[in-house]
PDB file of C-alpha atoms in Angstrom:
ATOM      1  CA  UNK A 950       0.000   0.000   0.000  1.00 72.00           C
ATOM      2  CA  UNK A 951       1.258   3.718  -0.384  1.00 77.00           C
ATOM      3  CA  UNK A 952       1.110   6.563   1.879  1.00 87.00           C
ATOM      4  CA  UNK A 953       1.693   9.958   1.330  1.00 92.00           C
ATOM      5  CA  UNK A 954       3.025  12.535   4.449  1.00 94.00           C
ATOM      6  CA  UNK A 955       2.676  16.306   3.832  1.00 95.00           C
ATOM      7  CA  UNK A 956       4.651  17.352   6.969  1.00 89.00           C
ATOM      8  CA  UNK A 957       3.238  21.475   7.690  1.00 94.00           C
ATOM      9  CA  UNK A 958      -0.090  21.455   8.474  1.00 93.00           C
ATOM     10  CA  UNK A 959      -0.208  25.272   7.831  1.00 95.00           C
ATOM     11  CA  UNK A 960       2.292  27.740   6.343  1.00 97.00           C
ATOM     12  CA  UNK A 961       1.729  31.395   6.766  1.00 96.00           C
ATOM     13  CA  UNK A 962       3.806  33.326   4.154  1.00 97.00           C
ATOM     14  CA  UNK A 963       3.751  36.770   3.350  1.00 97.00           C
ATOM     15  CA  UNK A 964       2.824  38.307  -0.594  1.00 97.00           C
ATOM     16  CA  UNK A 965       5.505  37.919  -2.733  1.00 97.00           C
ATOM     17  CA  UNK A 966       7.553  35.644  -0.619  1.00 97.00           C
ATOM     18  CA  UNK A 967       8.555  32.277  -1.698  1.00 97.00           C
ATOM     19  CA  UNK A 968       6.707  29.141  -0.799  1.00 97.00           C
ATOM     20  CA  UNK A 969       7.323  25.427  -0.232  1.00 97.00           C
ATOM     21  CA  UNK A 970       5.239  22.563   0.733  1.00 97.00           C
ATOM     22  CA  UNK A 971       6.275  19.067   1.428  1.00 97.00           C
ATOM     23  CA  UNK A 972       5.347  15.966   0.419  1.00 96.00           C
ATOM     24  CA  UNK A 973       6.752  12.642   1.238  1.00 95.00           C
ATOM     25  CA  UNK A 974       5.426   8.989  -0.428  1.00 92.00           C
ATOM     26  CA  UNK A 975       6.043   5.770  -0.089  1.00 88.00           C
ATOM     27  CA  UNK A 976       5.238   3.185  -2.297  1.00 79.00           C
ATOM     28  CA  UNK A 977       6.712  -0.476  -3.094  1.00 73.00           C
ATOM     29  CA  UNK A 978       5.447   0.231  -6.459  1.00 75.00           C
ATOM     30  CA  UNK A 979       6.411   2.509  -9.446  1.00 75.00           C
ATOM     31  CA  UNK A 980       3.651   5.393  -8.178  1.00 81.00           C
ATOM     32  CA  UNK A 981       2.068   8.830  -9.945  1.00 88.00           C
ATOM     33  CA  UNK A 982       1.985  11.589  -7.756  1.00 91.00           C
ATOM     34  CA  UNK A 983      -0.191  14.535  -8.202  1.00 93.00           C
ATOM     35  CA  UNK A 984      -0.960  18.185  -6.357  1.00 96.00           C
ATOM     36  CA  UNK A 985      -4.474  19.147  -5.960  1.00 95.00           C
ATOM     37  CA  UNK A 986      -5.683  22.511  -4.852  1.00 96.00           C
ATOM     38  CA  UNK A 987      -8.983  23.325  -2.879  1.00 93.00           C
ATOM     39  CA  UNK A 988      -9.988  26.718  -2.525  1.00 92.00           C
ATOM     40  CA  UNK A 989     -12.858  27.497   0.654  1.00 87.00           C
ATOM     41  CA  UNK A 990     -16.048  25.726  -0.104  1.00 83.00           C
ATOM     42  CA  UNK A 991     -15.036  24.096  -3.039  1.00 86.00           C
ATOM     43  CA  UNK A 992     -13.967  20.912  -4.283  1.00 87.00           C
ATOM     44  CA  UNK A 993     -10.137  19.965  -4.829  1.00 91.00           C
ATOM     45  CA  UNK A 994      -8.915  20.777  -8.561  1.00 92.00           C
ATOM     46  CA  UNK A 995      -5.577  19.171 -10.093  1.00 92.00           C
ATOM     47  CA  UNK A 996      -2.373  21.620  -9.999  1.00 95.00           C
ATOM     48  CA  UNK A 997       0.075  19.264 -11.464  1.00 93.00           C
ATOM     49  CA  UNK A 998       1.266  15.804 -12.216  1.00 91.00           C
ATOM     50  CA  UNK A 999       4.089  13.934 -12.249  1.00 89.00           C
ATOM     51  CA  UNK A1000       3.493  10.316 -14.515  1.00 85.00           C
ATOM     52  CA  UNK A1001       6.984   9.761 -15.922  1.00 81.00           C
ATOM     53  CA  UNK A1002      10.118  11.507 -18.145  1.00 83.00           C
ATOM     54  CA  UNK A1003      11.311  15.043 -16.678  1.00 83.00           C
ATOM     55  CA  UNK A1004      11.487  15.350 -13.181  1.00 86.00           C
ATOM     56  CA  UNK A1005      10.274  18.928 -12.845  1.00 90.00           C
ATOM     57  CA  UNK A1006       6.212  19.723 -13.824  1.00 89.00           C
ATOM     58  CA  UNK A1007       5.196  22.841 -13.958  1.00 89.00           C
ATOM     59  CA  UNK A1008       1.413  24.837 -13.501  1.00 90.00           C
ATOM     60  CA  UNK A1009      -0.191  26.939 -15.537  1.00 83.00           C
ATOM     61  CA  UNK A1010      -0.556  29.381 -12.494  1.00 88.00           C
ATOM     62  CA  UNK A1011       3.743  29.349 -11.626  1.00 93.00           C
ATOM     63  CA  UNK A1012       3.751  26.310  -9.113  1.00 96.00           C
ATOM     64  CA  UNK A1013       6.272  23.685  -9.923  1.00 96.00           C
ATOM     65  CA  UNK A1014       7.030  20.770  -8.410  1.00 96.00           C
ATOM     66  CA  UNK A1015      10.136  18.450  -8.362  1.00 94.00           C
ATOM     67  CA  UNK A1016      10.069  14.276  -7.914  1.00 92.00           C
ATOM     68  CA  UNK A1017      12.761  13.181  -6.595  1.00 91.00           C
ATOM     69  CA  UNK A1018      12.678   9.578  -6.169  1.00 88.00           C
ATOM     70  CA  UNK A1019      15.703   8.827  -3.734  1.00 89.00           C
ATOM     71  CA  UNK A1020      14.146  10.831  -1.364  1.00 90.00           C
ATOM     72  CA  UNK A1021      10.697   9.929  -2.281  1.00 91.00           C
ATOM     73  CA  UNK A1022       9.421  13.617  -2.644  1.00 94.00           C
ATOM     74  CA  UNK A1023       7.098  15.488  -4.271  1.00 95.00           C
ATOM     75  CA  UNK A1024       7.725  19.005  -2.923  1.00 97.00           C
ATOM     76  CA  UNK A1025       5.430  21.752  -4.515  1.00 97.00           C
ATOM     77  CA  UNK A1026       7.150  25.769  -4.677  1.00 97.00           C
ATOM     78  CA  UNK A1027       6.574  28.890  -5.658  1.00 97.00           C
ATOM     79  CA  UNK A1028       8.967  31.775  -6.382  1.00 97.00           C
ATOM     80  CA  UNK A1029       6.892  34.797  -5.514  1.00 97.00           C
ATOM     81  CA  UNK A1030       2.820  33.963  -3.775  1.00 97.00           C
ATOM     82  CA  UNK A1031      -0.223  35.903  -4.293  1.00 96.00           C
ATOM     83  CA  UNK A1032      -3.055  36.371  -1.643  1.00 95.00           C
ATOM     84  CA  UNK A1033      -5.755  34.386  -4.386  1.00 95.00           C
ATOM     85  CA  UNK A1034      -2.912  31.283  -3.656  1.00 96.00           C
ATOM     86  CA  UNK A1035      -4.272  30.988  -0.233  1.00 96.00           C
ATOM     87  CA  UNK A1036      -6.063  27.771  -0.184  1.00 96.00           C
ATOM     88  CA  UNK A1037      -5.519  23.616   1.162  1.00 95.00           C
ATOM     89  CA  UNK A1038      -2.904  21.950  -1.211  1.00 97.00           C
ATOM     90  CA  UNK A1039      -3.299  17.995  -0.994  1.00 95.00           C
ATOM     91  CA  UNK A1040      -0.357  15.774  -2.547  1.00 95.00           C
ATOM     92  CA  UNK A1041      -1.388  12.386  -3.900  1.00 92.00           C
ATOM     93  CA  UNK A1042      -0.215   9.523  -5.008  1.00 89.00           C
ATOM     94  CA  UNK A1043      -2.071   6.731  -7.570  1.00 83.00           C
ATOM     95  CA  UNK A1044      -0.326   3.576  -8.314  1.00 73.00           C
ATOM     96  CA  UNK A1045       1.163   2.956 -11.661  1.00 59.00           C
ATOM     97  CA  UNK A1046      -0.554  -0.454 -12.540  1.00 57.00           C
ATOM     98  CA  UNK A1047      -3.859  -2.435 -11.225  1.00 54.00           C
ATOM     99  CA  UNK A1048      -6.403  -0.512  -9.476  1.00 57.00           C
ATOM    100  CA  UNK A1049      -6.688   3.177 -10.132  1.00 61.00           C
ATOM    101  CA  UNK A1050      -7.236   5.426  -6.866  1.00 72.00           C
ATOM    102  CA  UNK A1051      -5.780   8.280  -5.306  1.00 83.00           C
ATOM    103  CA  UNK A1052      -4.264   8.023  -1.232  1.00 87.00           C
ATOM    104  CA  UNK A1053      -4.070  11.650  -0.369  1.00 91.00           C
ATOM    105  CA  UNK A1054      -2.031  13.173   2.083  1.00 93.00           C
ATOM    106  CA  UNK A1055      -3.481  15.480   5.179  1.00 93.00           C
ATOM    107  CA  UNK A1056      -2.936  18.617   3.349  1.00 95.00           C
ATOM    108  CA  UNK A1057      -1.195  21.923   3.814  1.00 96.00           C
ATOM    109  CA  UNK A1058      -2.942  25.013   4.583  1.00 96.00           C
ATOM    110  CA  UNK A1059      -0.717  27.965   2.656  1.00 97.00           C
ATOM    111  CA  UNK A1060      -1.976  31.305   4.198  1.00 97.00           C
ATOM    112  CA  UNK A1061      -0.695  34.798   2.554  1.00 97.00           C
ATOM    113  CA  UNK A1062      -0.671  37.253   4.357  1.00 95.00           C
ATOM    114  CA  UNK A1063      -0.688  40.884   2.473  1.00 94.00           C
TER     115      UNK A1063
ATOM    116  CA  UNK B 150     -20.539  22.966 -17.245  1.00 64.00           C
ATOM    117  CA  UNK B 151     -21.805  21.778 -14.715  1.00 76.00           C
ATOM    118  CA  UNK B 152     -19.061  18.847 -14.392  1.00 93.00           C
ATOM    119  CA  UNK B 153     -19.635  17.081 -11.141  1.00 95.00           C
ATOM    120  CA  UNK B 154     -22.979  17.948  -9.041  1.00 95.00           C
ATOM    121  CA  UNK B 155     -23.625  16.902  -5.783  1.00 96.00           C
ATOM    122  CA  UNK B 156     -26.937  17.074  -3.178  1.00 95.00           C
ATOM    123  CA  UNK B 157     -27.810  18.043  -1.111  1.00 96.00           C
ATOM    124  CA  UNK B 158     -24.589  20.550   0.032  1.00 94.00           C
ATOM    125  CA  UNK B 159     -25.715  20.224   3.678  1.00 95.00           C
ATOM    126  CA  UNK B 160     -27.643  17.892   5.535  1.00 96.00           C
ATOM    127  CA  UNK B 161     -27.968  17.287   9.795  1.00 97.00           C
ATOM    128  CA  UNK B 162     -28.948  13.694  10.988  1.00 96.00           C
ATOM    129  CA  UNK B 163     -30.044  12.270  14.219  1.00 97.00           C
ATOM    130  CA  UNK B 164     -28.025   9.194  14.710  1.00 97.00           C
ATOM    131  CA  UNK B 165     -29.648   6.112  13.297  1.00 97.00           C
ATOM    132  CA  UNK B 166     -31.556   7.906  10.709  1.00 97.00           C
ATOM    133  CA  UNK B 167     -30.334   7.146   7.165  1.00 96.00           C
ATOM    134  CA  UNK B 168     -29.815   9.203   3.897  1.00 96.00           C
ATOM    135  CA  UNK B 169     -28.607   8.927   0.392  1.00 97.00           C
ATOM    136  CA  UNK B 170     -26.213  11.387  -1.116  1.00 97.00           C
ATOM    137  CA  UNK B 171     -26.533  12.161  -4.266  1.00 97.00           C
ATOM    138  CA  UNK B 172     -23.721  12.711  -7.400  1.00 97.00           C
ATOM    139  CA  UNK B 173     -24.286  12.942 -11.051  1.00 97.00           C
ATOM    140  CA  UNK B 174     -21.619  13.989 -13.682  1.00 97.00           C
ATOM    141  CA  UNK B 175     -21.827  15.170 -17.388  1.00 95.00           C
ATOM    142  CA  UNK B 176     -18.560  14.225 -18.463  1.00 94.00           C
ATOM    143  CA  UNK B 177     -19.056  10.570 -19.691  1.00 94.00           C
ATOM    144  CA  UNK B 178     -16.501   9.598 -17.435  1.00 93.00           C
ATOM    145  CA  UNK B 179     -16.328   5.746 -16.822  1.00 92.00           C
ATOM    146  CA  UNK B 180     -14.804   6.018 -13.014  1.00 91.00           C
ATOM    147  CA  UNK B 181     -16.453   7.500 -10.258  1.00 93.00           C
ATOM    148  CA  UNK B 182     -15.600   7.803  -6.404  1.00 94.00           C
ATOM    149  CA  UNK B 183     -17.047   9.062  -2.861  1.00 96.00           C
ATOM    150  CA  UNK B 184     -14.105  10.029  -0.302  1.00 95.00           C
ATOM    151  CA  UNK B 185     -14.744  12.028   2.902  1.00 96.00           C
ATOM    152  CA  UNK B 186     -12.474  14.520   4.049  1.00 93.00           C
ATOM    153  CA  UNK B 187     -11.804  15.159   7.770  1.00 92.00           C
ATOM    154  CA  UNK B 188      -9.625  17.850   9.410  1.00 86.00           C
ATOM    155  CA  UNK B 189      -5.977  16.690   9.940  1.00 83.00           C
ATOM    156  CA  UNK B 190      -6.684  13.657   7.770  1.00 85.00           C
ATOM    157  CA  UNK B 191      -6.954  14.336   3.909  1.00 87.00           C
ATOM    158  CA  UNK B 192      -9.224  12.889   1.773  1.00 91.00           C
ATOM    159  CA  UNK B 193     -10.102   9.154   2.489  1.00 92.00           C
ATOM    160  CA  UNK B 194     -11.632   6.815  -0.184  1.00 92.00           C
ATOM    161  CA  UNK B 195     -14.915   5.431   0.786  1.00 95.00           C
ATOM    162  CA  UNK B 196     -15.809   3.386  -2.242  1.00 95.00           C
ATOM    163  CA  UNK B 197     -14.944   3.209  -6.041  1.00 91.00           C
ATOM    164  CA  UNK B 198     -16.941   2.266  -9.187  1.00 93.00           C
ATOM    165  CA  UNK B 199     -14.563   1.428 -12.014  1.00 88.00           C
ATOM    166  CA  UNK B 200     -17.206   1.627 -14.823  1.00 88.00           C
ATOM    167  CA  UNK B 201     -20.874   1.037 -14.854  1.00 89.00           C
ATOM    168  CA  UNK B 202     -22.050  -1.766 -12.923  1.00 88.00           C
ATOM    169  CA  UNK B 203     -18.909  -2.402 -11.179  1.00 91.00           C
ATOM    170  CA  UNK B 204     -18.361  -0.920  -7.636  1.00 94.00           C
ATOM    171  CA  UNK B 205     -15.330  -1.772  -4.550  1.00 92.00           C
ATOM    172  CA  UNK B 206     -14.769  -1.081  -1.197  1.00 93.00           C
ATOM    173  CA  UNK B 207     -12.218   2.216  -0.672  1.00 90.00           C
ATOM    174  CA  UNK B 208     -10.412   2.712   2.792  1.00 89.00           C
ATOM    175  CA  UNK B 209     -13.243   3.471   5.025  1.00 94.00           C
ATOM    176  CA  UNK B 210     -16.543   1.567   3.802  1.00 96.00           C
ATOM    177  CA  UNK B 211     -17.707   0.370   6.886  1.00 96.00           C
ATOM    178  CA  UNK B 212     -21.173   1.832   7.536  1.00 96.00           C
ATOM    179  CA  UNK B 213     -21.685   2.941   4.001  1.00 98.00           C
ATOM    180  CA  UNK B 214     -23.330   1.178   0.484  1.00 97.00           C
ATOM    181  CA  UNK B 215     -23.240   2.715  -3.201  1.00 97.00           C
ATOM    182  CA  UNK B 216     -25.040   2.175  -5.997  1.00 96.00           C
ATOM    183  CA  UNK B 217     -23.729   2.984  -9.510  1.00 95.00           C
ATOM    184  CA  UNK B 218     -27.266   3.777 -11.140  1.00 88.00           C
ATOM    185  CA  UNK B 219     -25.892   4.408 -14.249  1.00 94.00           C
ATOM    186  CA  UNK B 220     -22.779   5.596 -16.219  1.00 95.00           C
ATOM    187  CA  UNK B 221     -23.657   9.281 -14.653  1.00 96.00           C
ATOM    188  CA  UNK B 222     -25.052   8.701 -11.352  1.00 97.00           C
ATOM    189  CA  UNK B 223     -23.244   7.843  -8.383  1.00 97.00           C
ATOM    190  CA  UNK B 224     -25.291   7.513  -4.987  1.00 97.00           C
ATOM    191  CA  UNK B 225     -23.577   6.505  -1.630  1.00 98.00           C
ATOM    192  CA  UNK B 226     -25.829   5.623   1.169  1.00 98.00           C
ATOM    193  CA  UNK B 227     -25.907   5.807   5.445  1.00 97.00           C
ATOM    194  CA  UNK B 228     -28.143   3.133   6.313  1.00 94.00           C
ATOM    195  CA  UNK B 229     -28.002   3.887   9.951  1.00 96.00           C
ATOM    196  CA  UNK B 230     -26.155   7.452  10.577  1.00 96.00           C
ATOM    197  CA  UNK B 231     -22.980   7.737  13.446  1.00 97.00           C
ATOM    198  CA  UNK B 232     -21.676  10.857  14.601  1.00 97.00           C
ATOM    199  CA  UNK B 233     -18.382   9.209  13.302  1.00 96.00           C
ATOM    200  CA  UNK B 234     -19.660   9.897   9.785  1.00 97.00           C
ATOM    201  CA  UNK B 235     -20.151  13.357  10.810  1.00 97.00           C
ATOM    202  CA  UNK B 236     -17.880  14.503   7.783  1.00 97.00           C
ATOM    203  CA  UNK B 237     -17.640  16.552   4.096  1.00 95.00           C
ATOM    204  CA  UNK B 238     -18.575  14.117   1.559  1.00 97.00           C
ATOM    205  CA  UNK B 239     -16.948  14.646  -1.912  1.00 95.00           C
ATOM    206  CA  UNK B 240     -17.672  12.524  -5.097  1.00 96.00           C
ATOM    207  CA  UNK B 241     -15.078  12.177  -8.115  1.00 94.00           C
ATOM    208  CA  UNK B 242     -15.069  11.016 -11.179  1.00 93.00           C
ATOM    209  CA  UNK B 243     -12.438  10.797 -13.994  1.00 90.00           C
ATOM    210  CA  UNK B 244     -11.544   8.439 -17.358  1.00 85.00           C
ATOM    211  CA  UNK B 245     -10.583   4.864 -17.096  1.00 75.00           C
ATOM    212  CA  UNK B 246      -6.755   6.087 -18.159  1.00 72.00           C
ATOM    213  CA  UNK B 247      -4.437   6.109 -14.713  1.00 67.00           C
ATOM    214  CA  UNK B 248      -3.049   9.161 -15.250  1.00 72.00           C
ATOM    215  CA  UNK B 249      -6.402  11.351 -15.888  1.00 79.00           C
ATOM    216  CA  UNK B 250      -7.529  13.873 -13.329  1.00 83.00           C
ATOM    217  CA  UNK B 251      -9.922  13.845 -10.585  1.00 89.00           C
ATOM    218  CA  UNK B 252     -12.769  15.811 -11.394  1.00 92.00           C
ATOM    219  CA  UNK B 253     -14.660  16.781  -7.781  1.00 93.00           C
ATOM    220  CA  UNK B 254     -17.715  18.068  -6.742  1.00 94.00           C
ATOM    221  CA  UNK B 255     -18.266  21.125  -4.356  1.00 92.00           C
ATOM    222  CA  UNK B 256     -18.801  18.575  -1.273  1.00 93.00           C
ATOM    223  CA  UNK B 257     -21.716  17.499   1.249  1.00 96.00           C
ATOM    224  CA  UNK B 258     -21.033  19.015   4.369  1.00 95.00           C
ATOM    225  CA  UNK B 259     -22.635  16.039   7.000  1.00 97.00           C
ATOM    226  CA  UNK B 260     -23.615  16.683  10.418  1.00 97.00           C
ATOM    227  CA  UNK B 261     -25.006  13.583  12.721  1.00 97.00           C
ATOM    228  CA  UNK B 262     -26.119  14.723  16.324  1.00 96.00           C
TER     229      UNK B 262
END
């Protein structure tokens, strides 16, 4: 079975300020990992994926994120935040093969702060 | 687009009354899912349906049933509500193809008292 471990519950950052979030996996099999976004009262929406080939994936909205697999992480960053950024980001993880669902992690709670 | 829709958005039990949430999509997607989401714990997978007519236990079925009415409809049912289940319900749904997105509705916020 996988698991996924987002270690900061909440990060307060201020406007224009660089941002991280961690994610941590594990997985006996070759995995997927994904970031999701949920803004208040709203369902999650994808932010990126990582399924295979380069290492770095980037958003459409300047979030990247990095797999690195020795490590097993899926950190997600941002250069420079906005306040409409402030919202729960959830890293996933789906297996590669056999049965297709996603094992979330707790989430992060990034809060910016004008 | 209405993409996924889910009701009712809120709903308060007594405990050992039962309800039915309701999800529908419009996206001819073959997969559907229900997960609940709880504070500190992420999103938890409740139960799965594949494709039509097919449906399997998630992480945390105990307490809940499904029924996959048709290739739109996906219905998950409290036969005999628990404050545990006191939770925000969302449903999913996405292609067949492992690497396609989650698609989610806006959530069922649950209270049992």
């Amino acid at each position: 079975a996988q698991s996924v471990t987002q270690l900061d519950s909440q990060v307060p950052v201020f406007e224009e300020a660089p941002v991280e979030l961690r994610c941590n996996y594990s997985s006996s099999v070759s995995v997927y990992l994904f970031w999701y976004v949920q803004y208040p009262n709203q369902g999650l929406q994808l932010l990126l994926k990582y399924l295979s080939g380069s290492t770095l994936v980037e958003s459409i909205n300047g979030f990247e994120a990095e797999f690195n697999k020795s490590q097993t992480s899926f950190h997600l960053r941002k250069p420079s935040v906005h306040i409409s950024d402030t919202a729960e980001y959830f890293c996933a993880v789906s297996r590669g093969t056999g049965r297709r669902a996603l094992t979330f992690g707790s989430g992060t709670r990034l809060q910016v702060q004008p | 687009n209405a993409g996924v829709t889910q009701t009712p958005k809120f709903q308060v039990l007594k405990t050992g009354q039962s309800m039915t949430l309701q999800c529908a999509q419009d996206m001819n997607h073959n997969s559907m899912y229900w997960y609940r989401q709880d504070p500190g714990m992420g999103l938890r997978l409740i139960y799965y349906s594949a494709s039509e007519g097919t449906t399997d236990k998630g992480e945390v079925p105990n307490g809940y049933n499904v029924s996959r009415l048709n290739k739109r409809e996906f219905s998950l049912r409290l036969e005999s509500a628990a404050p545990s289940q006191t939770s925000v319900y969302f449903c999913a749904s996405s292609e067949v193809v492992v690497d396609s997105p989650l698609h989610f509705g806006n959530g069922t916020r649950l209270t049992v008292t």
